[in-house]
C-alpha cells in the first residue's frame, strides 16, 4: 500500500488492484497455514488384539517438601554527619 504513492496516475489503478490482490492472497495463505498446523494429529497403534492406548510418559512425582525461606534484610548506612 505504501508503494502506491510512488506510481504515476496512469498506473495507480493497476498498482492498487495488485496491492489488494496480494493482500487478500497473503491473508488466505496465513489462514490456510494456521488451519493446517492447528488440526489435531494423533497416533493410533494397532495390535493383533485391536487398538492399544499408550499413555504419555511423564516425570515421576517428586516428594513434596516445604521450601526453605531465606530473608535478606538491607543494612542501612548511618546518617551523614554533615561532612562533604
PDB file of N, CA, C and O in Angstrom:
ATOM      1  N   UNK A   1       0.822  -1.185   0.000  1.00  0.00           N
ATOM      2  CA  UNK A   1       0.000   0.000   0.000  1.00  0.00           C
ATOM      3  C   UNK A   1       0.870   1.254   0.000  1.00  0.00           C
ATOM      4  O   UNK A   1       0.493   2.261  -0.579  1.00  0.00           O
ATOM      5  N   UNK A   2       2.003   1.197   0.670  1.00  0.00           N
ATOM      6  CA  UNK A   2       2.879   2.363   0.705  1.00  0.00           C
ATOM      7  C   UNK A   2       3.407   2.663  -0.690  1.00  0.00           C
ATOM      8  O   UNK A   2       3.548   3.828  -1.080  1.00  0.00           O
ATOM      9  N   UNK A   3       3.638   1.651  -1.468  1.00  0.00           N
ATOM     10  CA  UNK A   3       4.210   1.858  -2.798  1.00  0.00           C
ATOM     11  C   UNK A   3       3.243   2.561  -3.742  1.00  0.00           C
ATOM     12  O   UNK A   3       3.668   3.064  -4.784  1.00  0.00           O
ATOM     13  N   UNK A   4       1.974   2.642  -3.422  1.00  0.00           N
ATOM     14  CA  UNK A   4       1.011   3.307  -4.307  1.00  0.00           C
ATOM     15  C   UNK A   4       1.337   4.788  -4.481  1.00  0.00           C
ATOM     16  O   UNK A   4       0.996   5.384  -5.494  1.00  0.00           O
ATOM     17  N   UNK A   5       2.008   5.386  -3.529  1.00  0.00           N
ATOM     18  CA  UNK A   5       2.361   6.795  -3.636  1.00  0.00           C
ATOM     19  C   UNK A   5       3.475   7.072  -4.617  1.00  0.00           C
ATOM     20  O   UNK A   5       3.722   8.224  -4.970  1.00  0.00           O
ATOM     21  N   UNK A   6       4.150   6.047  -5.090  1.00  0.00           N
ATOM     22  CA  UNK A   6       5.278   6.227  -5.995  1.00  0.00           C
ATOM     23  C   UNK A   6       4.931   5.988  -7.462  1.00  0.00           C
ATOM     24  O   UNK A   6       5.797   6.120  -8.318  1.00  0.00           O
ATOM     25  N   UNK A   7       3.697   5.624  -7.759  1.00  0.00           N
ATOM     26  CA  UNK A   7       3.307   5.345  -9.140  1.00  0.00           C
ATOM     27  C   UNK A   7       2.673   6.569  -9.782  1.00  0.00           C
ATOM     28  O   UNK A   7       2.061   7.409  -9.119  1.00  0.00           O
ATOM     29  N   UNK A   8       2.817   6.640 -11.069  1.00  0.00           N
ATOM     30  CA  UNK A   8       2.192   7.726 -11.827  1.00  0.00           C
ATOM     31  C   UNK A   8       0.678   7.497 -11.851  1.00  0.00           C
ATOM     32  O   UNK A   8       0.206   6.383 -11.666  1.00  0.00           O
ATOM     33  N   UNK A   9      -0.106   8.539 -12.078  1.00  0.00           N
ATOM     34  CA  UNK A   9      -1.579   8.382 -12.071  1.00  0.00           C
ATOM     35  C   UNK A   9      -2.086   7.357 -13.084  1.00  0.00           C
ATOM     36  O   UNK A   9      -3.111   6.705 -12.853  1.00  0.00           O
ATOM     37  N   UNK A  10      -1.369   7.181 -14.181  1.00  0.00           N
ATOM     38  CA  UNK A  10      -1.826   6.204 -15.185  1.00  0.00           C
ATOM     39  C   UNK A  10      -1.724   4.769 -14.665  1.00  0.00           C
ATOM     40  O   UNK A  10      -2.492   3.897 -15.051  1.00  0.00           O
ATOM     41  N   UNK A  11      -0.754   4.498 -13.806  1.00  0.00           N
ATOM     42  CA  UNK A  11      -0.524   3.152 -13.306  1.00  0.00           C
ATOM     43  C   UNK A  11      -1.108   2.923 -11.907  1.00  0.00           C
ATOM     44  O   UNK A  11      -1.042   1.820 -11.384  1.00  0.00           O
ATOM     45  N   UNK A  12      -1.695   3.942 -11.324  1.00  0.00           N
ATOM     46  CA  UNK A  12      -2.158   3.836  -9.958  1.00  0.00           C
ATOM     47  C   UNK A  12      -3.262   2.789  -9.797  1.00  0.00           C
ATOM     48  O   UNK A  12      -3.266   2.019  -8.846  1.00  0.00           O
ATOM     49  N   UNK A  13      -4.184   2.736 -10.711  1.00  0.00           N
ATOM     50  CA  UNK A  13      -5.293   1.772 -10.626  1.00  0.00           C
ATOM     51  C   UNK A  13      -4.800   0.336 -10.652  1.00  0.00           C
ATOM     52  O   UNK A  13      -5.247  -0.505  -9.859  1.00  0.00           O
ATOM     53  N   UNK A  14      -3.884   0.048 -11.572  1.00  0.00           N
ATOM     54  CA  UNK A  14      -3.324  -1.307 -11.658  1.00  0.00           C
ATOM     55  C   UNK A  14      -2.529  -1.636 -10.393  1.00  0.00           C
ATOM     56  O   UNK A  14      -2.642  -2.750  -9.852  1.00  0.00           O
ATOM     57  N   UNK A  15      -1.739  -0.688  -9.897  1.00  0.00           N
ATOM     58  CA  UNK A  15      -0.953  -0.925  -8.685  1.00  0.00           C
ATOM     59  C   UNK A  15      -1.875  -1.156  -7.487  1.00  0.00           C
ATOM     60  O   UNK A  15      -1.596  -2.012  -6.643  1.00  0.00           O
ATOM     61  N   UNK A  16      -2.970  -0.411  -7.409  1.00  0.00           N
ATOM     62  CA  UNK A  16      -3.920  -0.596  -6.317  1.00  0.00           C
ATOM     63  C   UNK A  16      -4.551  -1.980  -6.371  1.00  0.00           C
ATOM     64  O   UNK A  16      -4.658  -2.683  -5.367  1.00  0.00           O
ATOM     65  N   UNK A  17      -4.968  -2.396  -7.566  1.00  0.00           N
ATOM     66  CA  UNK A  17      -5.569  -3.718  -7.732  1.00  0.00           C
ATOM     67  C   UNK A  17      -4.584  -4.813  -7.336  1.00  0.00           C
ATOM     68  O   UNK A  17      -4.947  -5.764  -6.631  1.00  0.00           O
ATOM     69  N   UNK A  18      -3.337  -4.702  -7.762  1.00  0.00           N
ATOM     70  CA  UNK A  18      -2.339  -5.711  -7.422  1.00  0.00           C
ATOM     71  C   UNK A  18      -2.056  -5.731  -5.919  1.00  0.00           C
ATOM     72  O   UNK A  18      -1.886  -6.798  -5.329  1.00  0.00           O
ATOM     73  N   UNK A  19      -2.009  -4.554  -5.289  1.00  0.00           N
ATOM     74  CA  UNK A  19      -1.760  -4.497  -3.852  1.00  0.00           C
ATOM     75  C   UNK A  19      -2.893  -5.159  -3.078  1.00  0.00           C
ATOM     76  O   UNK A  19      -2.660  -5.907  -2.110  1.00  0.00           O
ATOM     77  N   UNK A  20      -4.134  -4.923  -3.474  1.00  0.00           N
ATOM     78  CA  UNK A  20      -5.280  -5.545  -2.805  1.00  0.00           C
ATOM     79  C   UNK A  20      -5.268  -7.056  -3.041  1.00  0.00           C
ATOM     80  O   UNK A  20      -5.507  -7.840  -2.113  1.00  0.00           O
ATOM     81  N   UNK A  21      -4.974  -7.497  -4.270  1.00  0.00           N
ATOM     82  CA  UNK A  21      -4.944  -8.923  -4.583  1.00  0.00           C
ATOM     83  C   UNK A  21      -3.859  -9.639  -3.766  1.00  0.00           C
ATOM     84  O   UNK A  21      -4.093 -10.728  -3.230  1.00  0.00           O
ATOM     85  N   UNK A  22      -2.698  -9.033  -3.663  1.00  0.00           N
ATOM     86  CA  UNK A  22      -1.616  -9.642  -2.886  1.00  0.00           C
ATOM     87  C   UNK A  22      -1.997  -9.669  -1.401  1.00  0.00           C
ATOM     88  O   UNK A  22      -1.733 -10.653  -0.707  1.00  0.00           O
ATOM     89  N   UNK A  23      -2.633  -8.627  -0.903  1.00  0.00           N
ATOM     90  CA  UNK A  23      -3.056  -8.610   0.495  1.00  0.00           C
ATOM     91  C   UNK A  23      -4.054  -9.710   0.802  1.00  0.00           C
ATOM     92  O   UNK A  23      -3.954 -10.382   1.831  1.00  0.00           O
ATOM     93  N   UNK A  24      -5.030  -9.908  -0.074  1.00  0.00           N
ATOM     94  CA  UNK A  24      -6.025 -10.972   0.123  1.00  0.00           C
ATOM     95  C   UNK A  24      -5.354 -12.344   0.043  1.00  0.00           C
ATOM     96  O   UNK A  24      -5.652 -13.246   0.841  1.00  0.00           O
ATOM     97  N   UNK A  25      -4.430 -12.512  -0.900  1.00  0.00           N
ATOM     98  CA  UNK A  25      -3.731 -13.792  -1.038  1.00  0.00           C
ATOM     99  C   UNK A  25      -2.899 -14.101   0.202  1.00  0.00           C
ATOM    100  O   UNK A  25      -2.884 -15.241   0.684  1.00  0.00           O
ATOM    101  N   UNK A  26      -2.229 -13.111   0.743  1.00  0.00           N
ATOM    102  CA  UNK A  26      -1.428 -13.330   1.956  1.00  0.00           C
ATOM    103  C   UNK A  26      -2.331 -13.663   3.140  1.00  0.00           C
ATOM    104  O   UNK A  26      -2.013 -14.537   3.948  1.00  0.00           O
ATOM    105  N   UNK A  27      -3.469 -12.989   3.239  1.00  0.00           N
ATOM    106  CA  UNK A  27      -4.414 -13.272   4.325  1.00  0.00           C
ATOM    107  C   UNK A  27      -4.903 -14.714   4.264  1.00  0.00           C
ATOM    108  O   UNK A  27      -4.874 -15.439   5.260  1.00  0.00           O
ATOM    109  N   UNK A  28      -5.362 -15.174   3.101  1.00  0.00           N
ATOM    110  CA  UNK A  28      -5.874 -16.539   2.979  1.00  0.00           C
ATOM    111  C   UNK A  28      -4.766 -17.566   3.130  1.00  0.00           C
ATOM    112  O   UNK A  28      -4.979 -18.652   3.673  1.00  0.00           O
ATOM    113  N   UNK A  29      -3.581 -17.249   2.681  1.00  0.00           N
ATOM    114  CA  UNK A  29      -2.456 -18.162   2.862  1.00  0.00           C
ATOM    115  C   UNK A  29      -2.128 -18.325   4.337  1.00  0.00           C
ATOM    116  O   UNK A  29      -1.835 -19.434   4.803  1.00  0.00           O
ATOM    117  N   UNK A  30      -2.206 -17.245   5.085  1.00  0.00           N
ATOM    118  CA  UNK A  30      -1.948 -17.317   6.533  1.00  0.00           C
ATOM    119  C   UNK A  30      -3.014 -18.156   7.232  1.00  0.00           C
ATOM    120  O   UNK A  30      -2.702 -18.969   8.109  1.00  0.00           O
ATOM    121  N   UNK A  31      -4.276 -17.963   6.860  1.00  0.00           N
ATOM    122  CA  UNK A  31      -5.345 -18.777   7.456  1.00  0.00           C
ATOM    123  C   UNK A  31      -5.194 -20.248   7.103  1.00  0.00           C
ATOM    124  O   UNK A  31      -5.383 -21.126   7.949  1.00  0.00           O
ATOM    125  N   UNK A  32      -4.823 -20.538   5.862  1.00  0.00           N
ATOM    126  CA  UNK A  32      -4.649 -21.928   5.434  1.00  0.00           C
ATOM    127  C   UNK A  32      -3.521 -22.570   6.237  1.00  0.00           C
ATOM    128  O   UNK A  32      -3.646 -23.713   6.689  1.00  0.00           O
ATOM    129  N   UNK A  33      -2.421 -21.849   6.429  1.00  0.00           N
ATOM    130  CA  UNK A  33      -1.314 -22.376   7.211  1.00  0.00           C
ATOM    131  C   UNK A  33      -1.728 -22.595   8.663  1.00  0.00           C
ATOM    132  O   UNK A  33      -1.366 -23.602   9.266  1.00  0.00           O
ATOM    133  N   UNK A  34      -2.505 -21.685   9.230  1.00  0.00           N
ATOM    134  CA  UNK A  34      -2.979 -21.835  10.603  1.00  0.00           C
ATOM    135  C   UNK A  34      -3.860 -23.069  10.735  1.00  0.00           C
ATOM    136  O   UNK A  34      -3.694 -23.873  11.654  1.00  0.00           O
ATOM    137  N   UNK A  35      -4.803 -23.253   9.837  1.00  0.00           N
ATOM    138  CA  UNK A  35      -5.687 -24.422   9.890  1.00  0.00           C
ATOM    139  C   UNK A  35      -4.901 -25.713   9.714  1.00  0.00           C
ATOM    140  O   UNK A  35      -5.182 -26.711  10.353  1.00  0.00           O
ATOM    141  N   UNK A  36      -3.924 -25.712   8.821  1.00  0.00           N
ATOM    142  CA  UNK A  36      -3.145 -26.914   8.555  1.00  0.00           C
ATOM    143  C   UNK A  36      -2.302 -27.307   9.769  1.00  0.00           C
ATOM    144  O   UNK A  36      -2.207 -28.480  10.113  1.00  0.00           O
ATOM    145  N   UNK A  37      -1.705 -26.321  10.436  1.00  0.00           N
ATOM    146  CA  UNK A  37      -0.838 -26.631  11.564  1.00  0.00           C
ATOM    147  C   UNK A  37      -1.607 -26.840  12.861  1.00  0.00           C
ATOM    148  O   UNK A  37      -1.081 -27.448  13.789  1.00  0.00           O
ATOM    149  N   UNK A  38      -2.831 -26.353  12.963  1.00  0.00           N
ATOM    150  CA  UNK A  38      -3.586 -26.458  14.201  1.00  0.00           C
ATOM    151  C   UNK A  38      -4.491 -27.680  14.240  1.00  0.00           C
ATOM    152  O   UNK A  38      -5.076 -27.962  15.287  1.00  0.00           O
ATOM    153  N   UNK A  39      -4.648 -28.376  13.155  1.00  0.00           N
ATOM    154  CA  UNK A  39      -5.550 -29.524  13.183  1.00  0.00           C
ATOM    155  C   UNK A  39      -4.972 -30.611  14.085  1.00  0.00           C
ATOM    156  O   UNK A  39      -3.758 -30.782  14.177  1.00  0.00           O
ATOM    157  N   UNK A  40      -5.833 -31.310  14.754  1.00  0.00           N
ATOM    158  CA  UNK A  40      -5.338 -32.333  15.680  1.00  0.00           C
ATOM    159  C   UNK A  40      -4.688 -33.487  14.935  1.00  0.00           C
ATOM    160  O   UNK A  40      -5.133 -33.883  13.854  1.00  0.00           O
ATOM    161  N   UNK A  41      -3.631 -33.962  15.498  1.00  0.00           N
ATOM    162  CA  UNK A  41      -2.978 -35.129  14.912  1.00  0.00           C
ATOM    163  C   UNK A  41      -2.770 -36.134  16.032  1.00  0.00           C
ATOM    164  O   UNK A  41      -2.451 -35.777  17.159  1.00  0.00           O
ATOM    165  N   UNK A  42      -2.971 -37.341  15.724  1.00  0.00           N
ATOM    166  CA  UNK A  42      -2.836 -38.373  16.749  1.00  0.00           C
ATOM    167  C   UNK A  42      -2.185 -39.607  16.163  1.00  0.00           C
ATOM    168  O   UNK A  42      -2.156 -39.820  14.952  1.00  0.00           O
ATOM    169  N   UNK A  43      -1.652 -40.412  17.037  1.00  0.00           N
ATOM    170  CA  UNK A  43      -1.013 -41.646  16.615  1.00  0.00           C
ATOM    171  C   UNK A  43      -1.851 -42.792  17.160  1.00  0.00           C
ATOM    172  O   UNK A  43      -2.164 -42.841  18.350  1.00  0.00           O
ATOM    173  N   UNK A  44      -2.210 -43.687  16.281  1.00  0.00           N
ATOM    174  CA  UNK A  44      -3.019 -44.837  16.662  1.00  0.00           C
ATOM    175  C   UNK A  44      -2.178 -46.090  16.472  1.00  0.00           C
ATOM    176  O   UNK A  44      -1.637 -46.323  15.393  1.00  0.00           O
ATOM    177  N   UNK A  45      -2.027 -46.827  17.524  1.00  0.00           N
ATOM    178  CA  UNK A  45      -1.221 -48.038  17.483  1.00  0.00           C
ATOM    179  C   UNK A  45      -2.147 -49.233  17.330  1.00  0.00           C
ATOM    180  O   UNK A  45      -3.059 -49.422  18.135  1.00  0.00           O
ATOM    181  N   UNK A  46      -1.926 -50.011  16.302  1.00  0.00           N
ATOM    182  CA  UNK A  46      -2.758 -51.202  16.078  1.00  0.00           C
ATOM    183  C   UNK A  46      -1.970 -52.442  16.469  1.00  0.00           C
ATOM    184  O   UNK A  46      -0.820 -52.597  16.114  1.00  0.00           O
ATOM    185  N   UNK A  47      -2.638 -53.313  17.210  1.00  0.00           N
ATOM    186  CA  UNK A  47      -2.024 -54.571  17.635  1.00  0.00           C
ATOM    187  C   UNK A  47      -2.886 -55.726  17.145  1.00  0.00           C
ATOM    188  O   UNK A  47      -3.956 -55.522  16.567  1.00  0.00           O
ATOM    189  N   UNK A  48      -2.425 -56.926  17.401  1.00  0.00           N
ATOM    190  CA  UNK A  48      -3.217 -58.086  16.985  1.00  0.00           C
ATOM    191  C   UNK A  48      -4.543 -58.146  17.731  1.00  0.00           C
ATOM    192  O   UNK A  48      -5.537 -58.623  17.210  1.00  0.00           O
ATOM    193  N   UNK A  49      -4.542 -57.674  18.973  1.00  0.00           N
ATOM    194  CA  UNK A  49      -5.748 -57.726  19.781  1.00  0.00           C
ATOM    195  C   UNK A  49      -6.697 -56.577  19.485  1.00  0.00           C
ATOM    196  O   UNK A  49      -7.806 -56.537  19.981  1.00  0.00           O
ATOM    197  N   UNK A  50      -6.266 -55.604  18.749  1.00  0.00           N
ATOM    198  CA  UNK A  50      -7.107 -54.449  18.464  1.00  0.00           C
ATOM    199  C   UNK A  50      -6.293 -53.167  18.537  1.00  0.00           C
ATOM    200  O   UNK A  50      -5.160 -53.120  18.091  1.00  0.00           O
ATOM    201  N   UNK A  51      -6.862 -52.185  19.152  1.00  0.00           N
ATOM    202  CA  UNK A  51      -6.226 -50.885  19.251  1.00  0.00           C
ATOM    203  C   UNK A  51      -5.653 -50.721  20.654  1.00  0.00           C
ATOM    204  O   UNK A  51      -6.302 -51.034  21.638  1.00  0.00           O
ATOM    205  N   UNK A  52      -4.432 -50.225  20.731  1.00  0.00           N
ATOM    206  CA  UNK A  52      -3.789 -50.039  22.025  1.00  0.00           C
ATOM    207  C   UNK A  52      -3.660 -48.549  22.317  1.00  0.00           C
ATOM    208  O   UNK A  52      -3.517 -47.734  21.415  1.00  0.00           O
ATOM    209  N   UNK A  53      -3.697 -48.222  23.586  1.00  0.00           N
ATOM    210  CA  UNK A  53      -3.534 -46.836  24.021  1.00  0.00           C
ATOM    211  C   UNK A  53      -2.227 -46.730  24.784  1.00  0.00           C
ATOM    212  O   UNK A  53      -1.977 -47.496  25.711  1.00  0.00           O
ATOM    213  N   UNK A  54      -1.390 -45.790  24.398  1.00  0.00           N
ATOM    214  CA  UNK A  54      -0.136 -45.568  25.102  1.00  0.00           C
ATOM    215  C   UNK A  54      -0.252 -44.262  25.880  1.00  0.00           C
ATOM    216  O   UNK A  54      -0.335 -43.190  25.283  1.00  0.00           O
ATOM    217  N   UNK A  55      -0.278 -44.329  27.192  1.00  0.00           N
ATOM    218  CA  UNK A  55      -0.372 -43.091  27.962  1.00  0.00           C
ATOM    219  C   UNK A  55       0.925 -42.298  27.823  1.00  0.00           C
ATOM    220  O   UNK A  55       1.995 -42.864  27.614  1.00  0.00           O
ATOM    221  N   UNK A  56       0.844 -40.976  27.917  1.00  0.00           N
ATOM    222  CA  UNK A  56       2.053 -40.174  27.801  1.00  0.00           C
ATOM    223  C   UNK A  56       2.995 -40.450  28.964  1.00  0.00           C
ATOM    224  O   UNK A  56       2.557 -40.675  30.086  1.00  0.00           O
ATOM    225  N   UNK A  57       4.270 -40.459  28.655  1.00  0.00           N
ATOM    226  CA  UNK A  57       5.246 -40.678  29.715  1.00  0.00           C
ATOM    227  C   UNK A  57       5.518 -39.354  30.394  1.00  0.00           C
ATOM    228  O   UNK A  57       5.700 -38.322  29.750  1.00  0.00           O
ATOM    229  N   UNK A  58       5.538 -39.382  31.684  1.00  0.00           N
ATOM    230  CA  UNK A  58       5.768 -38.159  32.448  1.00  0.00           C
ATOM    231  C   UNK A  58       6.847 -38.382  33.483  1.00  0.00           C
ATOM    232  O   UNK A  58       7.306 -39.499  33.724  1.00  0.00           O
ATOM    233  N   UNK A  59       7.237 -37.326  34.095  1.00  0.00           N
ATOM    234  CA  UNK A  59       8.227 -37.401  35.154  1.00  0.00           C
ATOM    235  C   UNK A  59       7.551 -37.954  36.413  1.00  0.00           C
ATOM    236  O   UNK A  59       6.423 -37.608  36.721  1.00  0.00           O
ATOM    237  N   UNK A  60       8.260 -38.797  37.157  1.00  0.00           N
ATOM    238  CA  UNK A  60       7.662 -39.288  38.402  1.00  0.00           C
ATOM    239  C   UNK A  60       7.487 -38.139  39.382  1.00  0.00           C
ATOM    240  O   UNK A  60       8.284 -37.202  39.413  1.00  0.00           O
ATOM    241  N   UNK A  61       6.432 -38.232  40.136  1.00  0.00           N
ATOM    242  CA  UNK A  61       6.139 -37.165  41.096  1.00  0.00           C
ATOM    243  C   UNK A  61       7.195 -37.153  42.189  1.00  0.00           C
ATOM    244  O   UNK A  61       7.499 -38.181  42.795  1.00  0.00           O
ATOM    245  N   UNK A  62       7.763 -36.007  42.418  1.00  0.00           N
ATOM    246  CA  UNK A  62       8.767 -35.866  43.473  1.00  0.00           C
ATOM    247  C   UNK A  62       8.069 -35.691  44.816  1.00  0.00           C
ATOM    248  O   UNK A  62       6.914 -35.289  44.889  1.00  0.00           O
ATOM    249  N   UNK A  63       8.809 -35.988  45.866  1.00  0.00           N
ATOM    250  CA  UNK A  63       8.239 -35.818  47.196  1.00  0.00           C
ATOM    251  C   UNK A  63       8.002 -34.336  47.447  1.00  0.00           C
ATOM    252  O   UNK A  63       8.825 -33.500  47.105  1.00  0.00           O
ATOM    253  N   UNK A  64       6.883 -34.061  48.074  1.00  0.00           N
ATOM    254  CA  UNK A  64       6.586 -32.672  48.395  1.00  0.00           C
ATOM    255  C   UNK A  64       7.295 -32.307  49.687  1.00  0.00           C
ATOM    256  O   UNK A  64       7.137 -32.965  50.698  1.00  0.00           O
ATOM    257  N   UNK A  65       8.084 -31.270  49.603  1.00  0.00           N
ATOM    258  CA  UNK A  65       8.777 -30.782  50.790  1.00  0.00           C
ATOM    259  C   UNK A  65       8.474 -29.308  50.936  1.00  0.00           C
ATOM    260  O   UNK A  65       8.151 -28.625  49.968  1.00  0.00           O
ATOM    261  N   UNK A  66       8.606 -28.847  52.146  1.00  0.00           N
ATOM    262  CA  UNK A  66       8.391 -27.416  52.356  1.00  0.00           C
ATOM    263  C   UNK A  66       9.640 -26.673  51.902  1.00  0.00           C
ATOM    264  O   UNK A  66      10.762 -27.055  52.263  1.00  0.00           O
ATOM    265  N   UNK A  67       9.491 -25.647  51.109  1.00  0.00           N
ATOM    266  CA  UNK A  67      10.671 -24.930  50.615  1.00  0.00           C
ATOM    267  C   UNK A  67      11.313 -24.099  51.727  1.00  0.00           C
ATOM    268  O   UNK A  67      10.648 -23.667  52.669  1.00  0.00           O
ATOM    269  N   UNK A  68      12.615 -23.939  51.622  1.00  0.00           N
ATOM    270  CA  UNK A  68      13.321 -23.096  52.583  1.00  0.00           C
ATOM    271  C   UNK A  68      13.000 -21.639  52.294  1.00  0.00           C
ATOM    272  O   UNK A  68      12.881 -21.228  51.145  1.00  0.00           O
ATOM    273  N   UNK A  69      12.854 -20.876  53.351  1.00  0.00           N
ATOM    274  CA  UNK A  69      12.575 -19.455  53.217  1.00  0.00           C
ATOM    275  C   UNK A  69      13.799 -18.692  53.694  1.00  0.00           C
ATOM    276  O   UNK A  69      14.252 -18.870  54.824  1.00  0.00           O
ATOM    277  N   UNK A  70      14.338 -17.852  52.845  1.00  0.00           N
ATOM    278  CA  UNK A  70      15.515 -17.057  53.177  1.00  0.00           C
ATOM    279  C   UNK A  70      15.099 -15.594  53.151  1.00  0.00           C
ATOM    280  O   UNK A  70      14.569 -15.110  52.155  1.00  0.00           O
ATOM    281  N   UNK A  71      15.363 -14.894  54.234  1.00  0.00           N
ATOM    282  CA  UNK A  71      15.020 -13.487  54.339  1.00  0.00           C
ATOM    283  C   UNK A  71      16.317 -12.693  54.336  1.00  0.00           C
ATOM    284  O   UNK A  71      17.202 -12.930  55.160  1.00  0.00           O
ATOM    285  N   UNK A  72      16.447 -11.767  53.409  1.00  0.00           N
ATOM    286  CA  UNK A  72      17.620 -10.911  53.315  1.00  0.00           C
ATOM    287  C   UNK A  72      17.177  -9.510  53.680  1.00  0.00           C
ATOM    288  O   UNK A  72      16.285  -8.947  53.062  1.00  0.00           O
ATOM    289  N   UNK A  73      17.807  -8.953  54.712  1.00  0.00           N
ATOM    290  CA  UNK A  73      17.448  -7.596  55.102  1.00  0.00           C
ATOM    291  C   UNK A  73      18.572  -6.644  54.696  1.00  0.00           C
ATOM    292  O   UNK A  73      19.749  -7.018  54.676  1.00  0.00           O
ATOM    293  N   UNK A  74      18.197  -5.425  54.386  1.00  0.00           N
ATOM    294  CA  UNK A  74      19.148  -4.429  53.917  1.00  0.00           C
ATOM    295  C   UNK A  74      19.775  -3.731  55.112  1.00  0.00           C
ATOM    296  O   UNK A  74      19.096  -3.344  56.056  1.00  0.00           O
ATOM    297  N   UNK A  75      21.093  -3.608  55.085  1.00  0.00           N
ATOM    298  CA  UNK A  75      21.773  -2.901  56.148  1.00  0.00           C
ATOM    299  C   UNK A  75      21.925  -1.450  55.706  1.00  0.00           C
ATOM    300  O   UNK A  75      22.550  -1.157  54.707  1.00  0.00           O
ATOM    301  N   UNK A  76      21.353  -0.553  56.466  1.00  0.00           N
ATOM    302  CA  UNK A  76      21.389   0.854  56.109  1.00  0.00           C
ATOM    303  C   UNK A  76      22.646   1.500  56.669  1.00  0.00           C
ATOM    304  O   UNK A  76      23.110   1.168  57.747  1.00  0.00           O
ATOM    305  N   UNK A  77      23.164   2.466  55.907  1.00  0.00           N
ATOM    306  CA  UNK A  77      24.334   3.205  56.382  1.00  0.00           C
ATOM    307  C   UNK A  77      23.885   4.220  57.422  1.00  0.00           C
ATOM    308  O   UNK A  77      22.749   4.703  57.377  1.00  0.00           O
ATOM    309  N   UNK A  78      24.760   4.575  58.341  1.00  0.00           N
ATOM    310  CA  UNK A  78      24.381   5.572  59.334  1.00  0.00           C
ATOM    311  C   UNK A  78      24.150   6.917  58.663  1.00  0.00           C
ATOM    312  O   UNK A  78      24.695   7.186  57.595  1.00  0.00           O
ATOM    313  N   UNK A  79      23.311   7.774  59.247  1.00  0.00           N
ATOM    314  CA  UNK A  79      23.040   9.060  58.622  1.00  0.00           C
ATOM    315  C   UNK A  79      24.311   9.887  58.495  1.00  0.00           C
ATOM    316  O   UNK A  79      25.248   9.754  59.283  1.00  0.00           O
ATOM    317  N   UNK A  80      24.334  10.750  57.476  1.00  0.00           N
ATOM    318  CA  UNK A  80      25.513  11.588  57.231  1.00  0.00           C
ATOM    319  C   UNK A  80      25.721  12.573  58.377  1.00  0.00           C
ATOM    320  O   UNK A  80      24.768  13.065  58.992  1.00  0.00           O
ATOM    321  N   UNK A  81      26.964  12.879  58.679  1.00  0.00           N
ATOM    322  CA  UNK A  81      27.270  13.766  59.801  1.00  0.00           C
ATOM    323  C   UNK A  81      27.432  15.213  59.366  1.00  0.00           C
ATOM    324  O   UNK A  81      27.832  16.057  60.146  1.00  0.00           O
ATOM    325  N   UNK A  82      27.172  15.522  58.137  1.00  0.00           N
ATOM    326  CA  UNK A  82      27.270  16.892  57.663  1.00  0.00           C
ATOM    327  C   UNK A  82      28.584  17.178  56.944  1.00  0.00           C
ATOM    328  O   UNK A  82      28.831  18.267  56.502  1.00  0.00           O
ATOM    329  N   UNK A  83      29.450  16.209  56.850  1.00  0.00           N
ATOM    330  CA  UNK A  83      30.709  16.405  56.129  1.00  0.00           C
ATOM    331  C   UNK A  83      30.505  16.081  54.663  1.00  0.00           C
ATOM    332  O   UNK A  83      29.786  15.189  54.289  1.00  0.00           O
ATOM    333  N   UNK A  84      31.214  16.825  53.834  1.00  0.00           N
ATOM    334  CA  UNK A  84      31.133  16.564  52.388  1.00  0.00           C
ATOM    335  C   UNK A  84      32.360  15.940  51.929  1.00  0.00           C
ATOM    336  O   UNK A  84      33.344  16.068  51.678  1.00  0.00           O
TER     337      UNK A  84
END
